Amino acid sequence: MFRRRVLHGARYYSSSKQVPLRILFAGSDDFSSTSLRALHQEYLKKDSSIESIDLLCKEDGRTGRRLDVMKEVPIKAVARSLEIPVHTIPGFKNFTLPDTSSGQKINLLVAVSFGLFIPAAVINAIEFGGLNVHPSLLPMYRGAAPIHHTILNQTPIAGVSIQTLDVEKFDHGKILMQSDPPIAVHEDTTFGALKEQLANLGAEMLVKTIRQRLFVPPLTVVHNEYQPSMARKLSSSDKMIDWHNWTAKDIQRRSDVFGTLWSKLGDDRMTDYTAHRRALLKDIKILKQDPRLGPMEPGCFRYIKPKAQKSIMAVRCLDGWVTVGSIQLDGKKQIKAAEWAMGLQGRGRGKIFYDSISFRRFHVDKLSSAHIYLRLPEDQSWDQIEPDLLNDCAQLTKANSIEGNKKDNINIVYTPWSNLKKDGSMAVGQVGFKDQRKVRRVLVETRTNAVVNRLNKTKEEKYPDLAMEKEERQKELRQREKKAVLERKKEETRVAKERQEKAWQRDHAYDDLFTEEALEENSNENQDATSYDDFW
């Protein structure tokens, strides 16, 4: 399926080969630490061409939901243990290349899982430019999270590419060495195992590149026929469980990749999705069907105690059940999920895990029909749909029902998506409702062709990337929230400044009356005899 060819070029670097390498290693995490250790081992050898190694990493940063935990960049501890000089930066603004401890210039930059784009000015200022260890078969999975996407997408192959640092884009450098043959990735390959395998392979290939001086011009460039793809940076929205659309394998796989997933916990009688509490879920595994677990809607959970096994909390998903090892609600400590679920028995009736709710559904009452979903503006309630829009949805639903289209005086049912009820005992397409009070009906006496034809003229068939749309939506919401926070801080600063000015004015209102000039002018010592005439 994949073919690979290498273009060979002459190598004439007899003089450059003798130049000792003074390496600035840019890294951050455990993956890059493996390469740093390998370079240090090479440096310790008697015949090594490496004269010195310095580390460049980002400054320690705050983490946690409240940014109240200071976290050290993991590779710093590794560098200290190897007695490697460390240089930290917040970014490349006003950056100056450091010299080695002996005062000499850096002549090779090596970046491995660094996390910052290195400017052209920095790369061009270094004699041999820069190298990068990337854990994918470039141009496959360019971007920040290639290993994550390999596991999540079940890509059957993986590998490592050693490339030059491009001065314009991430992961667009010239490939100097690449895994051949690629590593096979199986369905049961775990994220941790693949990451460790690629880290070790990348470190080994980096050392070979250094020994063979593959970075010295003219370069021998590796070409292949892998298709370009992106491995975008993953966010919190990728960790939110979609109980209705993810299989048990999907959820277990994401739990393996991310460690912690999350969902919203609420009561099925709650109408405000934002009021649901956030729950962090860890150690999620596939559960074989238990006879005590009857048909339930995705997101429902139960406490059970299998025979000769520890008690567990089981949660229903698209095609089965998963177990959860631990749970942590907002503002609470992490506890075992089974103990938490057991404590909810009796008083926990009606509680359920939710995924995101943003649609309203229409279908023909008591007849087979198409299901129409309507996304409403954020400031509009589902029971405030405009009559014309409601009529359009009803007509479109009737027109797409095989039976309903032939009949007059039919009811179109609509309800919030969160009010739908589905369990394993129902036929395909059949649904019920959790709360009949949230169900509305609109009578359609007859089909109005003018409305249906108008709507059909605006019909567009799309096959969207739903995951990407979800990510873009989450990004938009985050940007909107960030903007609101900035505006709120700006207003608070303005109000505080205004209060400060008023307080100063209040405290200094009489300052002008007690200046030296004013006191001297009103002093009796400086008055002449005529000044007292007004008092006689």
PDB file of C-alpha atoms in Angstrom, residues 230-436:
ATOM      1  CA  MET A 230      -3.090  16.681  10.403  1.00  0.00           C
ATOM      2  CA  ALA A 231      -2.808  15.671  14.046  1.00  0.00           C
ATOM      3  CA  ARG A 232      -4.382  18.726  15.641  1.00  0.00           C
ATOM      4  CA  LYS A 233      -3.861  19.539  19.281  1.00  0.00           C
ATOM      5  CA  LEU A 234      -6.538  17.844  21.363  1.00  0.00           C
ATOM      6  CA  SER A 235      -8.633  19.797  23.841  1.00  0.00           C
ATOM      7  CA  SER A 236     -10.991  19.218  26.736  1.00  0.00           C
ATOM      8  CA  SER A 237     -13.913  18.774  24.338  1.00  0.00           C
ATOM      9  CA  ASP A 238     -12.250  15.610  22.955  1.00  0.00           C
ATOM     10  CA  LYS A 239     -12.429  14.123  26.446  1.00  0.00           C
ATOM     11  CA  MET A 240     -16.185  14.667  26.860  1.00  0.00           C
ATOM     12  CA  ILE A 241     -17.931  11.299  26.520  1.00  0.00           C
ATOM     13  CA  ASP A 242     -20.626  11.012  23.856  1.00  0.00           C
ATOM     14  CA  TRP A 243     -22.671   8.218  25.428  1.00  0.00           C
ATOM     15  CA  HIS A 244     -25.131   8.025  22.521  1.00  0.00           C
ATOM     16  CA  ASN A 245     -22.559   7.741  19.725  1.00  0.00           C
ATOM     17  CA  TRP A 246     -19.455   6.148  21.223  1.00  0.00           C
ATOM     18  CA  THR A 247     -19.123   2.384  21.517  1.00  0.00           C
ATOM     19  CA  ALA A 248     -17.661   0.723  24.593  1.00  0.00           C
ATOM     20  CA  LYS A 249     -14.383   0.241  22.666  1.00  0.00           C
ATOM     21  CA  ASP A 250     -14.345   3.931  21.725  1.00  0.00           C
ATOM     22  CA  ILE A 251     -14.715   4.991  25.359  1.00  0.00           C
ATOM     23  CA  GLN A 252     -12.093   2.526  26.649  1.00  0.00           C
ATOM     24  CA  ARG A 253      -9.691   3.626  23.917  1.00  0.00           C
ATOM     25  CA  ARG A 254     -10.101   7.311  24.800  1.00  0.00           C
ATOM     26  CA  SER A 255      -9.699   6.517  28.479  1.00  0.00           C
ATOM     27  CA  ASP A 256      -6.402   4.828  27.608  1.00  0.00           C
ATOM     28  CA  VAL A 257      -5.225   7.838  25.553  1.00  0.00           C
ATOM     29  CA  PHE A 258      -6.345  10.660  27.866  1.00  0.00           C
ATOM     30  CA  GLY A 259      -6.394   8.964  31.265  1.00  0.00           C
ATOM     31  CA  THR A 260      -9.333  11.097  32.435  1.00  0.00           C
ATOM     32  CA  LEU A 261     -12.609  11.619  30.556  1.00  0.00           C
ATOM     33  CA  TRP A 262     -15.545  13.729  31.674  1.00  0.00           C
ATOM     34  CA  SER A 263     -19.283  13.997  31.401  1.00  0.00           C
ATOM     35  CA  LYS A 264     -22.154  16.036  32.798  1.00  0.00           C
ATOM     36  CA  LEU A 265     -24.115  14.578  35.680  1.00  0.00           C
ATOM     37  CA  GLY A 266     -27.669  15.722  36.272  1.00  0.00           C
ATOM     38  CA  ASP A 267     -31.251  14.725  36.878  1.00  0.00           C
ATOM     39  CA  ASP A 268     -33.381  13.737  33.884  1.00  0.00           C
ATOM     40  CA  ARG A 269     -35.972  16.245  35.121  1.00  0.00           C
ATOM     41  CA  MET A 270     -33.515  19.127  34.731  1.00  0.00           C
ATOM     42  CA  THR A 271     -34.054  21.303  31.662  1.00  0.00           C
ATOM     43  CA  ASP A 272     -30.970  23.496  31.938  1.00  0.00           C
ATOM     44  CA  TYR A 273     -27.985  21.555  30.605  1.00  0.00           C
ATOM     45  CA  THR A 274     -25.500  24.094  31.938  1.00  0.00           C
ATOM     46  CA  ALA A 275     -26.738  23.396  35.484  1.00  0.00           C
ATOM     47  CA  HIS A 276     -25.474  19.802  35.337  1.00  0.00           C
ATOM     48  CA  ARG A 277     -22.355  19.020  37.327  1.00  0.00           C
ATOM     49  CA  ARG A 278     -19.073  18.056  35.701  1.00  0.00           C
ATOM     50  CA  ALA A 279     -17.812  14.577  36.592  1.00  0.00           C
ATOM     51  CA  LEU A 280     -14.278  13.329  35.913  1.00  0.00           C
ATOM     52  CA  LEU A 281     -14.178   9.608  35.137  1.00  0.00           C
ATOM     53  CA  LYS A 282     -11.048   7.448  35.232  1.00  0.00           C
ATOM     54  CA  ASP A 283     -10.017   3.852  34.529  1.00  0.00           C
ATOM     55  CA  ILE A 284     -12.877   3.033  32.164  1.00  0.00           C
ATOM     56  CA  LYS A 285     -13.088  -0.552  30.880  1.00  0.00           C
ATOM     57  CA  ILE A 286     -15.457  -2.561  28.675  1.00  0.00           C
ATOM     58  CA  LEU A 287     -17.994  -4.627  30.636  1.00  0.00           C
ATOM     59  CA  LYS A 288     -19.510  -7.805  29.297  1.00  0.00           C
ATOM     60  CA  GLN A 289     -23.299  -7.845  29.413  1.00  0.00           C
ATOM     61  CA  ASP A 290     -24.627  -8.667  32.875  1.00  0.00           C
ATOM     62  CA  PRO A 291     -28.127 -10.212  33.106  1.00  0.00           C
ATOM     63  CA  ARG A 292     -29.011  -7.717  35.814  1.00  0.00           C
ATOM     64  CA  LEU A 293     -28.381  -4.821  33.428  1.00  0.00           C
ATOM     65  CA  GLY A 294     -31.621  -4.460  31.525  1.00  0.00           C
ATOM     66  CA  PRO A 295     -32.347  -2.142  28.589  1.00  0.00           C
ATOM     67  CA  MET A 296     -31.490   1.442  29.502  1.00  0.00           C
ATOM     68  CA  GLU A 297     -30.746   4.709  27.795  1.00  0.00           C
ATOM     69  CA  PRO A 298     -27.091   5.668  27.149  1.00  0.00           C
ATOM     70  CA  GLY A 299     -25.709   7.603  30.093  1.00  0.00           C
ATOM     71  CA  CYS A 300     -27.689   5.657  32.707  1.00  0.00           C
ATOM     72  CA  PHE A 301     -25.552   3.982  35.368  1.00  0.00           C
ATOM     73  CA  ARG A 302     -26.047   1.240  37.937  1.00  0.00           C
ATOM     74  CA  TYR A 303     -24.244  -0.242  40.919  1.00  0.00           C
ATOM     75  CA  ILE A 304     -23.788  -4.009  40.677  1.00  0.00           C
ATOM     76  CA  LYS A 305     -21.686  -6.693  42.369  1.00  0.00           C
ATOM     77  CA  PRO A 306     -20.782  -9.546  40.023  1.00  0.00           C
ATOM     78  CA  LYS A 307     -20.225 -12.970  41.543  1.00  0.00           C
ATOM     79  CA  ALA A 308     -16.741 -13.460  43.006  1.00  0.00           C
ATOM     80  CA  GLN A 309     -15.780  -9.969  41.850  1.00  0.00           C
ATOM     81  CA  LYS A 310     -15.522  -6.515  43.351  1.00  0.00           C
ATOM     82  CA  SER A 311     -18.519  -4.212  43.135  1.00  0.00           C
ATOM     83  CA  ILE A 312     -18.550  -1.903  40.111  1.00  0.00           C
ATOM     84  CA  MET A 313     -20.358   1.048  38.595  1.00  0.00           C
ATOM     85  CA  ALA A 314     -21.616   0.278  35.078  1.00  0.00           C
ATOM     86  CA  VAL A 315     -22.633   2.964  32.573  1.00  0.00           C
ATOM     87  CA  ARG A 316     -24.657   2.360  29.410  1.00  0.00           C
ATOM     88  CA  CYS A 317     -23.226   3.553  26.079  1.00  0.00           C
ATOM     89  CA  LEU A 318     -24.113   3.075  22.397  1.00  0.00           C
ATOM     90  CA  ASP A 319     -23.565  -0.667  22.110  1.00  0.00           C
ATOM     91  CA  GLY A 320     -23.104  -1.938  25.634  1.00  0.00           C
ATOM     92  CA  TRP A 321     -21.691  -1.111  29.040  1.00  0.00           C
ATOM     93  CA  VAL A 322     -18.456   0.194  30.546  1.00  0.00           C
ATOM     94  CA  THR A 323     -17.163   0.216  34.101  1.00  0.00           C
ATOM     95  CA  VAL A 324     -15.708   3.303  35.771  1.00  0.00           C
ATOM     96  CA  GLY A 325     -12.885   2.997  38.299  1.00  0.00           C
ATOM     97  CA  SER A 326     -13.124   6.395  39.981  1.00  0.00           C
ATOM     98  CA  ILE A 327     -15.191   9.563  39.824  1.00  0.00           C
ATOM     99  CA  GLN A 328     -14.637  13.146  40.921  1.00  0.00           C
ATOM    100  CA  LEU A 329     -17.395  15.746  40.911  1.00  0.00           C
ATOM    101  CA  ASP A 330     -16.691  19.458  40.771  1.00  0.00           C
ATOM    102  CA  GLY A 331     -15.573  20.651  44.180  1.00  0.00           C
ATOM    103  CA  LYS A 332     -15.305  17.116  45.583  1.00  0.00           C
ATOM    104  CA  LYS A 333     -12.522  14.613  46.180  1.00  0.00           C
ATOM    105  CA  GLN A 334     -11.911  11.647  43.908  1.00  0.00           C
ATOM    106  CA  ILE A 335     -13.546   8.435  45.179  1.00  0.00           C
ATOM    107  CA  LYS A 336     -14.151   4.928  43.904  1.00  0.00           C
ATOM    108  CA  ALA A 337     -17.009   4.985  41.423  1.00  0.00           C
ATOM    109  CA  ALA A 338     -18.605   1.821  42.825  1.00  0.00           C
ATOM    110  CA  GLU A 339     -18.793   3.311  46.328  1.00  0.00           C
ATOM    111  CA  TRP A 340     -20.251   6.516  44.932  1.00  0.00           C
ATOM    112  CA  ALA A 341     -22.890   4.649  42.900  1.00  0.00           C
ATOM    113  CA  MET A 342     -23.761   2.428  45.868  1.00  0.00           C
ATOM    114  CA  GLY A 343     -24.337   5.532  47.990  1.00  0.00           C
ATOM    115  CA  LEU A 344     -26.844   6.810  45.423  1.00  0.00           C
ATOM    116  CA  GLN A 345     -29.054   3.724  45.543  1.00  0.00           C
ATOM    117  CA  GLY A 346     -32.609   4.808  46.275  1.00  0.00           C
ATOM    118  CA  ARG A 347     -31.886   8.540  46.357  1.00  0.00           C
ATOM    119  CA  GLY A 348     -30.049   8.466  43.007  1.00  0.00           C
ATOM    120  CA  ARG A 349     -33.081   7.585  40.899  1.00  0.00           C
ATOM    121  CA  GLY A 350     -33.292   9.681  37.753  1.00  0.00           C
ATOM    122  CA  LYS A 351     -29.638  10.731  37.736  1.00  0.00           C
ATOM    123  CA  ILE A 352     -27.859  10.280  34.426  1.00  0.00           C
ATOM    124  CA  PHE A 353     -24.707  11.269  32.552  1.00  0.00           C
ATOM    125  CA  TYR A 354     -25.393  13.630  29.672  1.00  0.00           C
ATOM    126  CA  ASP A 355     -23.625  14.560  26.499  1.00  0.00           C
ATOM    127  CA  SER A 356     -24.065  17.934  24.784  1.00  0.00           C
ATOM    128  CA  ILE A 357     -27.642  18.983  23.936  1.00  0.00           C
ATOM    129  CA  SER A 358     -28.282  21.460  21.149  1.00  0.00           C
ATOM    130  CA  PHE A 359     -31.084  20.113  18.925  1.00  0.00           C
ATOM    131  CA  ARG A 360     -34.876  19.796  18.902  1.00  0.00           C
ATOM    132  CA  ARG A 361     -36.423  16.814  17.129  1.00  0.00           C
ATOM    133  CA  PHE A 362     -39.587  16.580  15.014  1.00  0.00           C
ATOM    134  CA  HIS A 363     -41.348  13.408  13.831  1.00  0.00           C
ATOM    135  CA  VAL A 364     -44.834  12.232  12.837  1.00  0.00           C
ATOM    136  CA  ASP A 365     -46.831  11.010  15.830  1.00  0.00           C
ATOM    137  CA  LYS A 366     -47.521   7.227  15.813  1.00  0.00           C
ATOM    138  CA  LEU A 367     -46.235   6.803  12.242  1.00  0.00           C
ATOM    139  CA  SER A 368     -42.892   5.949  10.698  1.00  0.00           C
ATOM    140  CA  SER A 369     -41.220   9.135   9.488  1.00  0.00           C
ATOM    141  CA  ALA A 370     -38.013  11.018   8.968  1.00  0.00           C
ATOM    142  CA  HIS A 371     -36.642  12.781  12.024  1.00  0.00           C
ATOM    143  CA  ILE A 372     -36.012  16.497  11.602  1.00  0.00           C
ATOM    144  CA  TYR A 373     -33.507  18.199  13.911  1.00  0.00           C
ATOM    145  CA  LEU A 374     -33.564  21.956  14.429  1.00  0.00           C
ATOM    146  CA  ARG A 375     -30.732  23.935  15.994  1.00  0.00           C
ATOM    147  CA  LEU A 376     -32.035  27.059  17.722  1.00  0.00           C
ATOM    148  CA  PRO A 377     -30.224  30.294  18.538  1.00  0.00           C
ATOM    149  CA  GLU A 378     -28.651  30.218  21.979  1.00  0.00           C
ATOM    150  CA  ASP A 379     -31.013  32.845  23.380  1.00  0.00           C
ATOM    151  CA  GLN A 380     -34.186  31.069  22.197  1.00  0.00           C
ATOM    152  CA  SER A 381     -36.106  28.473  24.200  1.00  0.00           C
ATOM    153  CA  TRP A 382     -37.425  25.357  22.470  1.00  0.00           C
ATOM    154  CA  ASP A 383     -41.040  26.227  23.315  1.00  0.00           C
ATOM    155  CA  GLN A 384     -40.708  29.688  21.716  1.00  0.00           C
ATOM    156  CA  ILE A 385     -40.237  28.596  18.089  1.00  0.00           C
ATOM    157  CA  GLU A 386     -41.753  31.095  15.673  1.00  0.00           C
ATOM    158  CA  PRO A 387     -45.010  29.881  14.045  1.00  0.00           C
ATOM    159  CA  ASP A 388     -43.666  30.131  10.473  1.00  0.00           C
ATOM    160  CA  LEU A 389     -40.555  28.144  11.336  1.00  0.00           C
ATOM    161  CA  LEU A 390     -42.642  25.606  13.229  1.00  0.00           C
ATOM    162  CA  ASN A 391     -44.919  25.192  10.204  1.00  0.00           C
ATOM    163  CA  ASP A 392     -41.907  24.702   7.896  1.00  0.00           C
ATOM    164  CA  CYS A 393     -40.521  21.956  10.140  1.00  0.00           C
ATOM    165  CA  ALA A 394     -43.915  20.277  10.405  1.00  0.00           C
ATOM    166  CA  GLN A 395     -44.503  20.343   6.627  1.00  0.00           C
ATOM    167  CA  LEU A 396     -41.005  18.997   5.940  1.00  0.00           C
ATOM    168  CA  THR A 397     -41.517  16.192   8.463  1.00  0.00           C
ATOM    169  CA  LYS A 398     -44.880  15.205   6.939  1.00  0.00           C
ATOM    170  CA  ALA A 399     -43.461  15.290   3.391  1.00  0.00           C
ATOM    171  CA  ASN A 400     -40.695  12.865   4.385  1.00  0.00           C
ATOM    172  CA  SER A 401     -42.996  10.334   6.032  1.00  0.00           C
ATOM    173  CA  ILE A 402     -44.088   7.493   3.745  1.00  0.00           C
ATOM    174  CA  GLU A 403     -47.385   7.031   5.596  1.00  0.00           C
ATOM    175  CA  GLY A 404     -47.845  10.541   6.950  1.00  0.00           C
ATOM    176  CA  ASN A 405     -47.442  12.152   3.527  1.00  0.00           C
ATOM    177  CA  LYS A 406     -50.558  10.308   2.293  1.00  0.00           C
ATOM    178  CA  LYS A 407     -52.781  11.321   5.191  1.00  0.00           C
ATOM    179  CA  ASP A 408     -54.442  14.534   6.325  1.00  0.00           C
ATOM    180  CA  ASN A 409     -54.918  15.840   9.842  1.00  0.00           C
ATOM    181  CA  ILE A 410     -51.792  14.319  11.368  1.00  0.00           C
ATOM    182  CA  ASN A 411     -49.891  15.444  14.461  1.00  0.00           C
ATOM    183  CA  ILE A 412     -46.229  16.344  14.294  1.00  0.00           C
ATOM    184  CA  VAL A 413     -44.469  15.787  17.605  1.00  0.00           C
ATOM    185  CA  TYR A 414     -41.488  17.859  18.733  1.00  0.00           C
ATOM    186  CA  THR A 415     -39.455  17.834  21.931  1.00  0.00           C
ATOM    187  CA  PRO A 416     -35.956  18.698  23.191  1.00  0.00           C
ATOM    188  CA  TRP A 417     -33.371  16.154  22.189  1.00  0.00           C
ATOM    189  CA  SER A 418     -32.604  15.535  25.865  1.00  0.00           C
ATOM    190  CA  ASN A 419     -36.176  14.344  26.403  1.00  0.00           C
ATOM    191  CA  LEU A 420     -35.849  11.386  24.021  1.00  0.00           C
ATOM    192  CA  LYS A 421     -35.900   7.944  25.591  1.00  0.00           C
ATOM    193  CA  LYS A 422     -34.325   4.942  23.898  1.00  0.00           C
ATOM    194  CA  ASP A 423     -33.558   1.464  25.184  1.00  0.00           C
ATOM    195  CA  GLY A 424     -32.627  -1.925  23.780  1.00  0.00           C
ATOM    196  CA  SER A 425     -36.199  -3.212  23.680  1.00  0.00           C
ATOM    197  CA  MET A 426     -37.269  -0.625  21.081  1.00  0.00           C
ATOM    198  CA  ALA A 427     -37.212  -1.169  17.339  1.00  0.00           C
ATOM    199  CA  VAL A 428     -34.882   0.768  15.071  1.00  0.00           C
ATOM    200  CA  GLY A 429     -36.109   4.360  14.825  1.00  0.00           C
ATOM    201  CA  GLN A 430     -38.555   3.958  17.707  1.00  0.00           C
ATOM    202  CA  VAL A 431     -38.253   6.350  20.638  1.00  0.00           C
ATOM    203  CA  GLY A 432     -40.164   7.324  23.745  1.00  0.00           C
ATOM    204  CA  PHE A 433     -40.147  10.356  26.006  1.00  0.00           C
ATOM    205  CA  LYS A 434     -38.908  10.791  29.542  1.00  0.00           C
ATOM    206  CA  ASP A 435     -41.337  13.569  30.377  1.00  0.00           C
ATOM    207  CA  GLN A 436     -44.606  13.981  28.462  1.00  0.00           C
TER     208      GLN A 436
END
